[in-house]
Each structure stands twice: as C-alpha cells, then as structure tokens.
Amino acid sequence: MKRARNVAVLVYEKVDLLDVAGPFDVFALSSKWGEDFNVYTVGESSIPVNTISGLSMNPKHSFDDCPTPDILIVPGGIGARTTMYDESITTWIRKTAEQAELVLSVCSGALLLATANLLGGLKVTTHRRAFDLLRQVIPQSATVVENVRYVDNGKIILSAGVTAGIDAAIHIVSRLHGSERALETASMLEHDWSGRLIVRKAQSEDIDAMQQLYVEAAKWISSMKGILQWGEEDFTREYIEQFIHEKEVFVAYINGELAGCFSIQWEYEMIWGDLFHDQAGYVHRLAVSRNIKGQGIGSRLLDWAEAYIKNKGKAWMRLDCMADNPPLNDYYQSQGLVYCGRHNDSRWSANLYERKIK
C-alpha cells in the first residue's frame, strides 16, 4: 500500500488565514479521505499563533516532532515581513525544502523562501504589494514575474496573492494525480479552476515572458533541427515592444504560465504576392512554450485564431512556414492547412498555407 504524501503547512505569528486554509483544504479534499495526502500544520513550537484577522491557531506539530514533509507550503501575511528574518524558521525551511518533493509559497511566503536562499535562478512571484521587497532580497539570477496566478519551476512553485494559493495547490494536485482529480477538487470548493487556455491581446507586462519564449523557441529550432528559422538576437526587448505596439499580437496563458503567442495581420504582404487577398487573416510568429509540449496547445491556438478571423468576417486563415523546416510543414498540414504556394527569396524560401473557415 502506498504511503500518503505528508503536506506540511507552516504557520507563524500574523500569517494570513486564507493563505493557510486555502491550500490546506485543497490537499485535504483531494486526498480521498487521507489516502493520498496527510495534511497538517507545523509551527516553530506548539504555542498557538494568531493570524492577521485575529484567529488563534494551534500548530499540530512543532519543528521538533514534525513528520518529514513531502510537500512544504509556506504561506504569507503581514508576519512574513518579520518572520523572513527569523533564522531559526528560514533555516528549517531551507533544510526541509532540501528533502521535500515540492515546495509551494503562497503570497508573501515567497519572502521566506528568498531569505532561506531557495530562489536562485528561478521565476518568482508574490502578492502585488510585496514585489518591491521581494526584489530586494532575491538573488540577481531570479526573475520576477508579475500578473500571473503562479509560476511553476518544477520543485518550487510560487503563487501570487492569497486566493492564488488555491490555484497553485490545485495545479499541484493536477501534476500529481491528473486533471480529473484537480477538477473534482475545484468543483468541491466551487472554485473556478479548469486549466483552461486564456487568450488575450498582448500588453507591456507580457514583454519579458514573450521575449523568453521566443528566444527559447529560436534556440530549440537551431539546436534540435539545425534550422536558422529565427535568430535569438532578433528577439530583443525593443523588438517585442514594437511588435505588440504595431501589430495585433496575442498571448495565451494556461494556469498562469505563458503558453504561446502569435499575431494576426490583415494588410498586404509581399511574401504572398499575387496570391494575397483581403478575405483572410494572416497568422505570424506562432510559438508555443517548450514547457508544455505535447498538450495540443498549437492546435488550440490555431483554432482560436480561426474563430477570431471568422468573427472579423473573413473566410480564410493563412500562414507561411520556412520551407526547410519539414517537421513544422508536416505539423501545419496535419492541422488541415493546405499548401497553396511558395515564396522564394535569395536566401530562403517559405511555403504558403491556408485553411478554409467553416
């Protein structure tokens, strides 16, 4: 019989109640009556602690008698701004995290992970009112990500403020036990979590994530396929800023993480020459994060783009693809895009594809 994972939720003076209770309930409700998760609170000692709202909590365990956590949850609250400098607590967090399978910080709990020296080289987030302080205490190798519900670095996951901890906890349930269990848990909590793809127009706060996605895509294409379709040096911050300012650019997020981006253009393009017509929307710069490969995100983005183009009264979705990238050409054809021409430049060639909108 498999052992239930131990889920330790740290409590301390002036912790936020919902930061504690939200993830606690997620793991408790998803546990199949304790079969999968053994959830408990832990404090530095057994002395009761007071939440921000004045509720007194009795830690089930102290640092001395706490079962070894498989999952460590570090909530935030006003008290995090002082507890982050308590070496006995941050040392325990650091040592516990070394042995744990997963670590989740909620809200300003990220401050405690920072002073426990756990955030080097990671993407980090926190409550919007704690970003300035977080930037002061993280190493230069860490990257602050704003306007997301959470960021997943593999072992260490950090959520934004308060209720975002519920989203991050459900995400962990999804990672460990699948999306069906996660959706069941969200339903029991009557919480809106579906792992859905959210597509919207790109904004200035998306620039850093977009730049990283495009650079990683360019590296992967070059290293894995030996194709110079995109150059890493092309995707400067200035280029991305100009791109979203001048074009109709869209970003897609899934569970708080940038999943992909693309643009749709309507005006004449030389690459299409005499084949150009104004009854189509032209998809460009489509890229999907390598972190979520194999989940059909590219197909979903193409379907979304088609629906958007249809809503504009157009009858066709079109795009071009470098001719010397056979896997990508095969992929677009597998998505129902039909070859309709070729553009030859002095240094490169592109195949032209279209899909009739139903």
Short mmCIF file of C-alpha atoms in Angstrom, two decimals:
data_model
loop_
_atom_site.label_atom_id
_atom_site.label_comp_id
_atom_site.label_asym_id
_atom_site.label_seq_id
_atom_site.Cartn_x
_atom_site.Cartn_y
_atom_site.Cartn_z
CA MET A 1 0.00 0.00 0.00
CA LYS A 2 1.42 3.37 -0.98
CA ARG A 3 2.18 5.95 1.68
CA ALA A 4 0.25 9.21 1.69
CA ARG A 5 2.39 12.25 0.99
CA ASN A 6 2.97 14.44 4.04
CA VAL A 7 1.84 18.02 3.37
CA ALA A 8 3.16 20.46 5.97
CA VAL A 9 1.61 23.93 6.13
CA LEU A 10 3.83 26.33 8.05
CA VAL A 11 2.12 28.72 10.49
CA TYR A 12 3.64 31.66 12.33
CA GLU A 13 2.55 34.88 14.02
CA LYS A 14 0.43 37.17 11.78
CA VAL A 15 0.14 34.64 8.97
CA ASP A 16 -2.77 35.13 6.57
CA LEU A 17 -5.61 32.73 7.37
CA LEU A 18 -6.67 32.14 3.76
CA ASP A 19 -3.06 31.54 2.71
CA VAL A 20 -3.11 28.65 5.18
CA ALA A 21 -6.68 27.39 4.83
CA GLY A 22 -6.94 27.55 1.03
CA PRO A 23 -4.12 25.13 0.14
CA PHE A 24 -4.84 23.07 3.28
CA ASP A 25 -8.40 22.41 2.10
CA VAL A 26 -7.28 21.69 -1.47
CA PHE A 27 -4.99 18.87 -0.36
CA ALA A 28 -7.39 17.61 2.30
CA LEU A 29 -10.36 17.45 -0.07
CA SER A 30 -8.39 15.88 -2.91
CA SER A 31 -6.86 13.25 -0.63
CA LYS A 32 -9.56 10.55 -0.85
CA TRP A 33 -10.01 10.57 2.94
CA GLY A 34 -6.31 10.71 3.69
CA GLU A 35 -5.25 8.10 1.15
CA ASP A 36 -3.06 10.44 -0.89
CA PHE A 37 -2.22 13.38 1.40
CA ASN A 38 -1.61 13.67 5.13
CA VAL A 39 -2.12 17.40 5.71
CA TYR A 40 -1.09 19.16 8.92
CA THR A 41 0.08 22.49 10.29
CA VAL A 42 3.52 23.00 11.76
CA GLY A 43 4.93 25.84 13.83
CA GLU A 44 8.31 26.59 15.34
CA SER A 45 6.81 25.41 18.64
CA SER A 46 3.45 24.13 19.86
CA ILE A 47 2.49 27.59 21.13
CA PRO A 48 -0.66 28.96 19.41
CA VAL A 49 -0.15 31.63 16.74
CA ASN A 50 -2.50 34.45 15.76
CA THR A 51 -3.49 35.10 12.16
CA ILE A 52 -3.75 38.61 10.73
CA SER A 53 -7.50 38.53 11.34
CA GLY A 54 -7.05 37.53 14.98
CA LEU A 55 -7.89 33.83 14.81
CA SER A 56 -5.77 31.71 17.14
CA MET A 57 -4.31 28.54 15.62
CA ASN A 58 -2.71 25.60 17.41
CA PRO A 59 0.01 24.02 15.26
CA LYS A 60 -0.46 20.26 15.10
CA HIS A 61 3.29 19.76 15.10
CA SER A 62 6.39 21.70 16.06
CA PHE A 63 9.70 21.66 14.22
CA ASP A 64 10.89 19.03 16.71
CA ASP A 65 8.14 16.45 16.13
CA CYS A 66 7.01 17.24 12.57
CA PRO A 67 6.77 14.26 10.19
CA THR A 68 9.15 14.71 7.28
CA PRO A 69 7.21 16.76 4.69
CA ASP A 70 6.96 15.61 1.10
CA ILE A 71 5.25 18.88 0.24
CA LEU A 72 6.05 22.06 2.15
CA ILE A 73 3.66 25.01 1.99
CA VAL A 74 4.90 28.42 3.13
CA PRO A 75 2.02 30.91 3.39
CA GLY A 76 2.33 34.67 3.60
CA GLY A 77 0.79 37.52 5.54
CA ILE A 78 1.95 40.66 7.32
CA GLY A 79 4.00 38.46 9.61
CA ALA A 80 6.12 37.29 6.69
CA ARG A 81 7.87 40.66 6.64
CA THR A 82 9.39 39.97 10.06
CA THR A 83 9.48 36.16 10.01
CA MET A 84 11.64 36.32 6.88
CA TYR A 85 14.48 37.48 9.14
CA ASP A 86 13.96 34.75 11.77
CA GLU A 87 16.93 32.47 11.12
CA SER A 88 15.53 29.54 13.07
CA ILE A 89 12.47 29.47 10.78
CA THR A 90 14.27 30.14 7.50
CA THR A 91 16.93 27.55 8.35
CA TRP A 92 14.18 24.98 8.97
CA ILE A 93 12.53 25.93 5.67
CA ARG A 94 15.82 25.52 3.79
CA LYS A 95 16.65 22.13 5.33
CA THR A 96 13.10 20.86 4.91
CA ALA A 97 12.97 22.03 1.29
CA GLU A 98 16.16 20.11 0.51
CA GLN A 99 14.40 16.84 1.38
CA ALA A 100 10.92 17.71 0.11
CA GLU A 101 9.46 16.66 -3.22
CA LEU A 102 7.70 20.00 -3.75
CA VAL A 103 7.68 23.43 -2.13
CA LEU A 104 4.85 25.95 -2.53
CA SER A 105 4.96 29.54 -1.33
CA VAL A 106 1.71 31.45 -1.15
CA CYS A 107 1.52 35.24 -1.41
CA SER A 108 4.34 36.91 0.56
CA GLY A 109 5.54 33.50 1.71
CA ALA A 110 7.96 33.99 -1.19
CA LEU A 111 9.91 36.33 1.10
CA LEU A 112 10.68 33.43 3.42
CA LEU A 113 11.88 31.29 0.52
CA ALA A 114 14.10 34.17 -0.57
CA THR A 115 15.81 34.58 2.79
CA ALA A 116 16.08 30.79 3.02
CA ASN A 117 18.21 31.03 -0.16
CA LEU A 118 15.93 28.86 -2.26
CA LEU A 119 15.17 31.13 -5.22
CA GLY A 120 18.42 31.31 -7.18
CA GLY A 121 17.83 31.03 -10.93
CA LEU A 122 14.06 30.67 -10.55
CA LYS A 123 10.99 32.52 -11.80
CA VAL A 124 9.30 34.07 -8.77
CA THR A 125 6.07 35.85 -7.94
CA THR A 126 4.21 37.10 -4.87
CA HIS A 127 1.43 39.42 -3.75
CA ARG A 128 1.42 42.63 -5.78
CA ARG A 129 2.20 44.67 -2.66
CA ALA A 130 5.27 42.60 -1.87
CA PHE A 131 7.09 42.82 -5.20
CA ASP A 132 9.34 45.72 -4.14
CA LEU A 133 10.53 43.90 -1.04
CA LEU A 134 10.92 40.62 -2.91
CA ARG A 135 13.16 42.31 -5.47
CA GLN A 136 15.40 43.49 -2.63
CA VAL A 137 16.01 40.02 -1.21
CA ILE A 138 16.14 37.67 -4.21
CA PRO A 139 19.44 36.89 -5.96
CA GLN A 140 20.17 38.52 -9.31
CA SER A 141 19.70 35.18 -11.02
CA ALA A 142 15.99 35.08 -10.06
CA THR A 143 13.35 36.57 -12.38
CA VAL A 144 10.28 38.34 -11.01
CA VAL A 145 7.07 37.53 -12.90
CA GLU A 146 4.04 39.77 -12.39
CA ASN A 147 0.40 39.39 -13.42
CA VAL A 148 0.29 35.60 -13.08
CA ARG A 149 -1.54 33.37 -10.62
CA TYR A 150 1.55 31.25 -10.01
CA VAL A 151 4.85 30.14 -11.52
CA ASP A 152 5.99 26.52 -11.62
CA ASN A 153 9.75 25.92 -11.54
CA GLY A 154 9.45 22.17 -11.16
CA LYS A 155 10.23 21.57 -7.49
CA ILE A 156 9.46 25.08 -6.28
CA ILE A 157 6.16 26.75 -7.10
CA LEU A 158 5.25 30.28 -6.06
CA SER A 159 1.78 31.82 -6.14
CA ALA A 160 0.56 35.38 -6.25
CA GLY A 161 -1.63 36.83 -3.50
CA VAL A 162 -4.00 34.99 -1.18
CA THR A 163 -6.56 33.06 -3.29
CA ALA A 164 -3.93 32.38 -5.96
CA GLY A 165 -2.58 29.84 -3.48
CA ILE A 166 -5.71 27.77 -4.12
CA ASP A 167 -4.98 27.78 -7.86
CA ALA A 168 -1.38 26.74 -7.29
CA ALA A 169 -2.38 23.97 -4.88
CA ILE A 170 -4.92 22.59 -7.38
CA HIS A 171 -2.20 22.77 -10.02
CA ILE A 172 -0.01 20.56 -7.82
CA VAL A 173 -2.88 18.10 -7.41
CA SER A 174 -3.16 18.06 -11.20
CA ARG A 175 0.56 17.36 -11.55
CA LEU A 176 0.49 14.51 -9.06
CA HIS A 177 -2.91 12.93 -9.71
CA GLY A 178 -4.15 14.27 -13.05
CA SER A 179 -6.53 16.94 -14.26
CA GLU A 180 -9.67 14.95 -13.44
CA ARG A 181 -8.79 14.88 -9.73
CA ALA A 182 -7.91 18.57 -9.86
CA LEU A 183 -11.23 19.45 -11.47
CA GLU A 184 -13.12 17.37 -8.90
CA THR A 185 -11.34 19.22 -6.10
CA ALA A 186 -12.08 22.62 -7.64
CA SER A 187 -15.72 21.62 -8.02
CA MET A 188 -16.00 20.66 -4.34
CA LEU A 189 -14.54 24.04 -3.43
CA GLU A 190 -16.78 25.75 -6.01
CA HIS A 191 -13.59 27.35 -7.27
CA ASP A 192 -13.13 28.40 -10.90
CA TRP A 193 -10.14 26.31 -11.98
CA SER A 194 -10.19 24.47 -15.26
CA GLY A 195 -6.64 24.56 -16.56
CA ARG A 196 -8.17 26.46 -19.43
CA LEU A 197 -6.27 28.36 -22.07
CA ILE A 198 -6.80 32.10 -21.74
CA VAL A 199 -6.01 34.10 -24.88
CA ARG A 200 -5.90 37.89 -24.88
CA LYS A 201 -4.11 40.77 -26.58
CA ALA A 202 -0.51 41.22 -25.51
CA GLN A 203 0.32 44.02 -23.10
CA SER A 204 3.52 45.62 -21.88
CA GLU A 205 3.66 43.33 -18.83
CA ASP A 206 3.91 40.33 -21.18
CA ILE A 207 7.10 41.52 -22.87
CA ASP A 208 9.64 39.71 -20.68
CA ALA A 209 7.79 36.38 -20.86
CA MET A 210 7.29 36.74 -24.62
CA GLN A 211 10.95 37.51 -25.18
CA GLN A 212 11.97 34.45 -23.17
CA LEU A 213 9.53 32.23 -25.07
CA TYR A 214 10.72 33.40 -28.49
CA VAL A 215 14.41 33.13 -27.59
CA GLU A 216 13.90 29.61 -26.24
CA ALA A 217 11.98 28.66 -29.39
CA ALA A 218 14.78 30.01 -31.59
CA LYS A 219 17.40 28.08 -29.58
CA TRP A 220 15.41 24.86 -29.80
CA ILE A 221 14.82 25.13 -33.55
CA SER A 222 18.51 25.79 -34.14
CA SER A 223 19.87 23.12 -31.78
CA MET A 224 17.38 20.33 -32.49
CA LYS A 225 16.63 20.88 -36.15
CA GLY A 226 19.73 22.72 -37.35
CA ILE A 227 17.45 25.31 -38.94
CA LEU A 228 18.07 29.04 -38.75
CA GLN A 229 14.40 29.96 -38.94
CA TRP A 230 14.62 32.51 -36.14
CA GLY A 231 17.70 34.14 -34.66
CA GLU A 232 17.90 34.56 -30.90
CA GLU A 233 19.34 38.02 -31.41
CA ASP A 234 16.22 39.11 -33.30
CA PHE A 235 14.00 38.98 -30.22
CA THR A 236 15.23 41.98 -28.28
CA ARG A 237 13.00 43.72 -25.78
CA GLU A 238 12.78 46.65 -28.18
CA TYR A 239 11.60 44.34 -30.96
CA ILE A 240 8.88 42.81 -28.76
CA GLU A 241 7.73 46.27 -27.65
CA GLN A 242 7.46 47.42 -31.27
CA PHE A 243 5.80 44.13 -32.26
CA ILE A 244 2.92 44.48 -29.79
CA HIS A 245 2.61 48.21 -30.46
CA GLU A 246 2.36 47.95 -34.24
CA LYS A 247 0.70 44.55 -34.73
CA GLU A 248 -2.31 42.70 -33.38
CA VAL A 249 -0.47 40.34 -31.05
CA PHE A 250 -1.99 37.76 -28.74
CA VAL A 251 -0.70 35.86 -25.72
CA ALA A 252 -2.09 32.62 -24.33
CA TYR A 253 -1.80 31.62 -20.68
CA ILE A 254 -2.60 28.29 -19.09
CA ASN A 255 -2.66 28.04 -15.30
CA GLY A 256 -0.84 31.35 -15.02
CA GLU A 257 2.05 30.49 -17.33
CA LEU A 258 2.66 31.87 -20.82
CA ALA A 259 1.82 29.01 -23.16
CA GLY A 260 2.19 30.69 -26.53
CA CYS A 261 1.91 33.84 -28.59
CA PHE A 262 1.19 34.88 -32.16
CA SER A 263 -0.04 37.76 -34.27
CA ILE A 264 -2.81 38.13 -36.82
CA GLN A 265 -2.32 40.56 -39.67
CA TRP A 266 -4.71 41.79 -42.34
CA GLU A 267 -2.72 44.03 -44.67
CA TYR A 268 -0.90 43.16 -47.90
CA GLU A 269 2.26 41.10 -47.51
CA MET A 270 4.92 40.82 -50.17
CA ILE A 271 5.52 37.17 -49.31
CA TRP A 272 2.05 36.35 -50.67
CA GLY A 273 2.44 38.40 -53.85
CA ASP A 274 -0.40 37.84 -56.32
CA LEU A 275 -1.92 35.22 -54.03
CA PHE A 276 -2.81 37.82 -51.42
CA HIS A 277 -6.46 38.66 -50.83
CA ASP A 278 -8.28 40.53 -48.10
CA GLN A 279 -10.66 37.71 -47.17
CA ALA A 280 -8.10 36.14 -44.88
CA GLY A 281 -6.36 36.72 -41.59
CA TYR A 282 -2.61 36.01 -41.69
CA VAL A 283 -1.08 34.28 -38.65
CA HIS A 284 2.54 35.10 -37.82
CA ARG A 285 5.16 34.43 -35.16
CA LEU A 286 3.27 31.48 -33.68
CA ALA A 287 5.31 29.98 -30.85
CA VAL A 288 4.42 27.54 -28.07
CA SER A 289 6.31 27.09 -24.81
CA ARG A 290 8.51 24.00 -24.69
CA ASN A 291 7.44 23.58 -21.05
CA ILE A 292 4.00 22.37 -22.15
CA LYS A 293 4.81 20.47 -25.31
CA GLY A 294 2.55 17.59 -26.20
CA GLN A 295 -0.62 19.18 -24.83
CA GLY A 296 -2.07 20.29 -28.15
CA ILE A 297 -1.57 23.99 -27.42
CA GLY A 298 -0.55 24.80 -31.01
CA SER A 299 -3.75 23.27 -32.35
CA ARG A 300 -5.84 25.17 -29.82
CA LEU A 301 -4.16 28.45 -30.73
CA LEU A 302 -4.81 27.88 -34.42
CA ASP A 303 -8.46 27.13 -33.66
CA TRP A 304 -8.70 30.30 -31.55
CA ALA A 305 -7.10 32.35 -34.33
CA GLU A 306 -9.52 30.89 -36.87
CA ALA A 307 -12.51 31.81 -34.69
CA TYR A 308 -11.14 35.34 -34.28
CA ILE A 309 -10.63 35.72 -38.03
CA LYS A 310 -14.14 34.39 -38.69
CA ASN A 311 -15.55 36.95 -36.26
CA LYS A 312 -13.94 39.64 -38.41
CA GLY A 313 -15.98 38.42 -41.38
CA LYS A 314 -13.11 36.66 -43.15
CA ALA A 315 -13.28 33.24 -44.81
CA TRP A 316 -9.69 32.01 -44.64
CA MET A 317 -6.87 31.57 -42.14
CA ARG A 318 -3.42 31.78 -43.71
CA LEU A 319 0.20 31.46 -42.60
CA ASP A 320 3.66 30.92 -44.02
CA CYS A 321 6.35 28.47 -42.94
CA MET A 322 10.04 28.16 -43.72
CA ALA A 323 10.37 25.58 -46.49
CA ASP A 324 13.48 24.00 -44.93
CA ASN A 325 11.61 23.04 -41.75
CA PRO A 326 9.91 19.74 -42.74
CA PRO A 327 8.53 18.88 -39.27
CA LEU A 328 6.76 22.23 -38.99
CA ASN A 329 5.39 21.94 -42.53
CA ASP A 330 4.10 18.47 -41.67
CA TYR A 331 2.52 19.82 -38.50
CA TYR A 332 0.60 22.57 -40.27
CA GLN A 333 -0.65 20.10 -42.86
CA SER A 334 -1.80 17.81 -40.04
CA GLN A 335 -3.87 20.75 -38.78
CA GLY A 336 -5.81 20.96 -42.03
CA LEU A 337 -3.78 23.74 -43.62
CA VAL A 338 -3.40 23.27 -47.36
CA TYR A 339 -0.30 24.19 -49.35
CA CYS A 340 -1.15 26.93 -51.82
CA GLY A 341 2.14 28.41 -52.97
CA ARG A 342 5.77 29.21 -52.32
CA HIS A 343 7.79 32.37 -51.93
CA ASN A 344 11.45 32.25 -52.95
CA ASP A 345 13.89 34.80 -51.63
CA SER A 346 17.58 34.98 -52.45
CA ARG A 347 18.48 33.37 -49.08
CA TRP A 348 15.38 31.45 -48.03
CA SER A 349 12.05 30.06 -49.17
CA ALA A 350 8.68 29.89 -47.48
CA ASN A 351 5.71 27.63 -48.10
CA LEU A 352 2.28 29.25 -48.01
CA TYR A 353 -0.69 27.58 -46.33
CA GLU A 354 -4.38 28.30 -45.86
CA ARG A 355 -7.39 26.78 -44.15
CA LYS A 356 -10.97 27.44 -45.20
CA ILE A 357 -13.02 28.65 -42.26
CA LYS A 358 -16.17 26.59 -41.79
#
